[in-house]
mmCIF file of C-alpha atoms in Angstrom:
data_model
loop_
_atom_site.group_PDB
_atom_site.id
_atom_site.type_symbol
_atom_site.label_atom_id
_atom_site.label_comp_id
_atom_site.label_asym_id
_atom_site.label_seq_id
_atom_site.Cartn_x
_atom_site.Cartn_y
_atom_site.Cartn_z
ATOM 1 C CA PHE A 1 -13.406 -1.600 9.859
ATOM 2 C CA TYR A 2 -12.582 -2.333 6.264
ATOM 3 C CA GLU A 3 -16.260 -1.293 5.241
ATOM 4 C CA ARG A 4 -16.220 1.929 7.291
ATOM 5 C CA ALA A 5 -12.456 2.731 5.760
ATOM 6 C CA GLN A 6 -13.748 2.016 2.418
ATOM 7 C CA ALA A 7 -16.844 4.389 2.633
ATOM 8 C CA GLU A 8 -15.059 7.214 4.218
ATOM 9 C CA MET A 9 -12.262 7.380 1.553
ATOM 10 C CA SER A 10 -14.122 6.471 -1.501
ATOM 11 C CA PRO A 11 -15.406 9.923 -2.074
ATOM 12 C CA GLY A 12 -11.872 11.591 -1.530
ATOM 13 C CA ILE A 13 -10.525 8.976 -3.783
ATOM 14 C CA ALA A 14 -13.331 9.679 -6.552
ATOM 15 C CA ALA A 15 -12.680 13.406 -6.435
ATOM 16 C CA ALA A 16 -8.924 12.802 -6.521
ATOM 17 C CA LEU A 17 -9.259 10.667 -9.610
ATOM 18 C CA ASP A 18 -11.701 13.457 -11.007
ATOM 19 C CA GLU A 19 -8.770 15.862 -11.302
ATOM 20 C CA ALA A 20 -5.653 13.650 -11.837
ATOM 21 C CA LYS A 21 -4.800 13.283 -15.491
ATOM 22 C CA THR A 22 -1.769 10.923 -15.649
ATOM 23 C CA LEU A 23 -1.284 7.665 -14.423
ATOM 24 C CA GLU A 24 1.217 8.584 -11.918
ATOM 25 C CA ALA A 25 -0.856 11.519 -10.273
ATOM 26 C CA ARG A 26 -3.947 8.646 -10.285
ATOM 27 C CA LEU A 27 -2.036 6.158 -8.392
ATOM 28 C CA ARG A 28 -0.756 8.683 -5.907
ATOM 29 C CA ALA A 29 -4.417 9.737 -5.506
ATOM 30 C CA VAL A 30 -5.301 6.409 -4.596
ATOM 31 C CA ILE A 31 -2.422 5.434 -2.480
ATOM 32 C CA GLU A 32 -1.511 8.698 -0.560
ATOM 33 C CA ARG A 33 -4.957 8.773 0.433
ATOM 34 C CA LYS A 34 -4.835 5.264 1.981
ATOM 35 C CA PHE A 35 -1.780 6.200 3.767
ATOM 36 C CA GLU A 36 -3.390 9.458 5.211
ATOM 37 C CA TYR A 37 -6.530 7.638 6.240
ATOM 38 C CA PHE A 38 -4.846 4.564 8.076
ATOM 39 C CA ARG A 39 -2.148 6.718 9.744
ATOM 40 C CA PRO A 40 -4.205 6.998 13.278
ATOM 41 C CA ASN A 41 -4.835 3.004 12.727
ATOM 42 C CA ARG A 42 -1.197 1.873 12.041
ATOM 43 C CA ARG A 43 -1.247 -0.279 15.095
ATOM 44 C CA LEU A 44 -4.662 -1.751 14.220
ATOM 45 C CA LEU A 45 -3.411 -2.619 10.595
ATOM 46 C CA GLY A 46 -0.636 -4.306 12.253
ATOM 47 C CA ALA A 47 -2.769 -6.746 14.031
ATOM 48 C CA LEU A 48 -4.991 -7.380 11.069
ATOM 49 C CA SER A 49 -1.954 -8.227 9.168
ATOM 50 C CA ALA A 50 -1.407 -11.439 11.256
ATOM 51 C CA HIS A 51 -4.713 -12.794 9.441
ATOM 52 C CA ALA A 52 -3.291 -12.619 5.931
ATOM 53 C CA ASP A 53 -4.601 -16.174 5.490
ATOM 54 C CA PRO A 54 -7.430 -16.276 3.082
ATOM 55 C CA GLU A 55 -9.314 -18.714 5.207
ATOM 56 C CA HIS A 56 -9.467 -16.217 7.904
ATOM 57 C CA PRO A 57 -12.518 -13.983 8.224
ATOM 58 C CA LEU A 58 -10.541 -10.832 8.700
ATOM 59 C CA SER A 59 -8.209 -11.494 5.816
ATOM 60 C CA PRO A 60 -8.137 -8.817 2.980
ATOM 61 C CA PHE A 61 -7.498 -11.802 0.507
ATOM 62 C CA GLY A 62 -10.652 -13.866 1.928
ATOM 63 C CA SER A 63 -14.049 -14.391 0.533
ATOM 64 C CA GLN A 64 -15.706 -12.421 3.357
ATOM 65 C CA THR A 65 -13.862 -9.295 2.096
ATOM 66 C CA ARG A 66 -14.327 -9.858 -1.512
ATOM 67 C CA ALA A 67 -16.669 -7.154 -1.970
ATOM 68 C CA ILE A 68 -14.401 -4.568 -0.472
ATOM 69 C CA ARG A 69 -11.295 -5.740 -2.238
ATOM 70 C CA GLU A 70 -13.233 -5.804 -5.870
ATOM 71 C CA ALA A 71 -14.463 -2.238 -5.022
ATOM 72 C CA ASP A 72 -10.779 -1.233 -4.216
ATOM 73 C CA ILE A 73 -9.569 -2.975 -7.337
ATOM 74 C CA GLY A 74 -12.186 -0.861 -9.216
ATOM 75 C CA MET A 75 -10.611 2.340 -8.131
ATOM 76 C CA PHE A 76 -7.124 1.224 -9.634
ATOM 77 C CA GLU A 77 -9.177 0.167 -12.848
ATOM 78 C CA ARG A 78 -10.422 3.575 -13.090
ATOM 79 C CA ALA A 79 -6.960 4.939 -12.626
ATOM 80 C CA VAL A 80 -5.655 2.829 -15.264
ATOM 81 C CA THR A 81 -8.686 3.204 -17.714
ATOM 82 C CA GLU A 82 -8.884 7.015 -17.654
ATOM 83 C CA SER A 83 -5.362 7.841 -17.692
ATOM 84 C CA GLY A 84 -5.540 6.303 -21.134
ATOM 85 C CA VAL A 85 -1.985 4.472 -20.781
ATOM 86 C CA LYS A 86 -1.618 1.808 -23.528
ATOM 87 C CA LEU A 87 -0.603 -1.839 -22.425
ATOM 88 C CA PRO A 88 -0.490 -5.286 -23.811
ATOM 89 C CA GLY A 89 -3.615 -6.806 -24.262
ATOM 90 C CA THR A 90 -2.301 -9.989 -22.432
ATOM 91 C CA VAL A 91 -1.345 -7.876 -19.280
ATOM 92 C CA ARG A 92 -4.180 -5.328 -19.341
ATOM 93 C CA PRO A 93 -6.756 -7.528 -17.515
ATOM 94 C CA TYR A 94 -4.794 -7.742 -14.672
ATOM 95 C CA LEU A 95 -3.119 -4.519 -14.083
ATOM 96 C CA ALA A 96 -5.722 -3.140 -11.517
ATOM 97 C CA ARG A 97 -5.614 -6.310 -9.455
ATOM 98 C CA LEU A 98 -1.549 -6.146 -9.792
ATOM 99 C CA LEU A 99 -1.935 -2.594 -8.474
ATOM 100 C CA TRP A 100 -3.899 -3.302 -5.888
ATOM 101 C CA MET A 101 -1.357 -5.919 -4.627
ATOM 102 C CA TYR A 102 1.394 -3.599 -4.986
ATOM 103 C CA GLN A 103 -0.411 -0.974 -2.377
ATOM 104 C CA MET A 104 -1.011 -3.969 -0.196
ATOM 105 C CA GLY A 105 2.605 -4.614 -0.175
ATOM 106 C CA LEU A 106 3.569 -1.116 0.243
ATOM 107 C CA VAL A 107 0.586 -0.620 3.508
ATOM 108 C CA LEU A 108 2.455 -3.963 4.701
ATOM 109 C CA PHE A 109 5.626 -2.475 4.584
ATOM 110 C CA TRP A 110 4.677 0.895 6.107
ATOM 111 C CA VAL A 111 2.931 -1.032 9.061
ATOM 112 C CA TYR A 112 6.082 -2.357 10.119
ATOM 113 C CA ASP A 113 8.599 0.404 9.256
ATOM 114 C CA ASN A 114 9.921 2.170 12.239
ATOM 115 C CA SER A 115 12.213 4.493 10.688
ATOM 116 C CA ASP A 116 11.476 8.004 11.565
ATOM 117 C CA GLY A 117 8.405 9.138 9.845
ATOM 118 C CA GLN A 118 8.529 5.661 7.983
ATOM 119 C CA LYS A 119 10.922 7.415 5.663
ATOM 120 C CA ARG A 120 11.658 4.003 4.577
ATOM 121 C CA THR A 121 8.113 3.502 3.195
ATOM 122 C CA GLU A 122 8.493 6.735 1.300
ATOM 123 C CA LEU A 123 11.788 5.846 -0.336
ATOM 124 C CA LEU A 124 10.367 2.606 -1.324
ATOM 125 C CA TYR A 125 7.015 4.065 -2.314
ATOM 126 C CA GLU A 126 8.680 6.685 -4.473
ATOM 127 C CA LYS A 127 11.513 4.251 -6.369
ATOM 128 C CA THR A 128 8.917 1.414 -6.882
ATOM 129 C CA LEU A 129 6.560 3.654 -8.387
ATOM 130 C CA LYS A 130 8.930 5.179 -10.721
ATOM 131 C CA MET A 131 10.043 1.763 -11.408
ATOM 132 C CA LEU A 132 6.438 0.551 -12.158
ATOM 133 C CA LEU A 133 5.541 3.566 -14.497
ATOM 134 C CA VAL A 134 8.830 2.899 -16.430
ATOM 135 C CA THR A 135 8.067 -0.425 -16.980
ATOM 136 C CA LEU A 136 4.397 0.079 -18.293
ATOM 137 C CA LYS A 137 5.813 2.523 -20.611
ATOM 138 C CA ILE A 138 8.448 -0.041 -22.257
ATOM 139 C CA ALA A 139 6.031 -2.825 -21.800
ATOM 140 C CA GLY A 140 4.295 -2.340 -25.475
ATOM 141 C CA LEU A 141 7.812 -2.100 -27.141
ATOM 142 C CA PRO A 142 7.940 -4.869 -29.669
ATOM 143 C CA LEU A 143 11.166 -6.507 -28.167
ATOM 144 C CA PHE A 144 9.199 -7.257 -24.852
ATOM 145 C CA ARG A 145 6.400 -9.075 -26.789
ATOM 146 C CA PRO A 146 8.101 -12.851 -25.946
ATOM 147 C CA LEU A 147 7.674 -11.524 -22.022
ATOM 148 C CA HIS A 148 4.209 -10.574 -22.479
ATOM 149 C CA ARG A 149 2.774 -14.369 -23.303
ATOM 150 C CA LEU A 150 4.933 -15.648 -20.404
ATOM 151 C CA ALA A 151 3.443 -12.800 -18.219
ATOM 152 C CA ALA A 152 0.141 -13.538 -19.010
ATOM 153 C CA GLU A 153 0.330 -17.391 -18.642
ATOM 154 C CA LEU A 154 1.921 -16.337 -14.981
ATOM 155 C CA LEU A 155 -0.673 -14.315 -14.134
ATOM 156 C CA GLU A 156 -3.448 -16.717 -15.513
ATOM 157 C CA VAL A 157 -1.878 -19.349 -12.964
ATOM 158 C CA ILE A 158 -1.968 -16.587 -10.163
ATOM 159 C CA TYR A 159 -5.780 -15.558 -11.008
ATOM 160 C CA SER A 160 -7.173 -18.529 -12.040
#
C-alpha cells in the first residue's frame, strides 16, 4: 500500500512542486495531495496507525519502510531547498525530516477526526502551517541564536 501510494502520488506532487514558488505553496502541494489521495483509504490508514512501533513491519517508522520514508522526506527537502528559505545552519539539516513528521501528525489527527468533513483537521492544518512559517521566518533573527544551538542539540539526540 505504501509503495503504491508513493508511486501514484509522486508525479502529481513533483508537478505541483514545479509550479509552486513559496515554501507555503510547496508544503501545501505535498500535504494537500496526500490528503486527497488518502481520503478513500482513511479507514485503512486508521488500521495501519495501530502499527507505529518501528519494530513492526507495517510501521512507517521502521526499517522495512525506510526507502519509502526517505523518498517522502526527499519531497520535503525539495520543497525547502527550491523555496530559497533562509534557515540557521544548525536546524537546516533536520527541517525536511521535521516537516515529514509534521505531516504524519496531521494525517494521524485526520484519521481520527470525526468532525463533519474533518473540519477540525482543516483548522489544525491552517493554524499550524501559519505558525510553522512564521517560526521559520523569525528563526534567523540574532535574538534566537541561543535557541539554535539548543534546538540542534535536541535534534541530534532525536536523529542520531
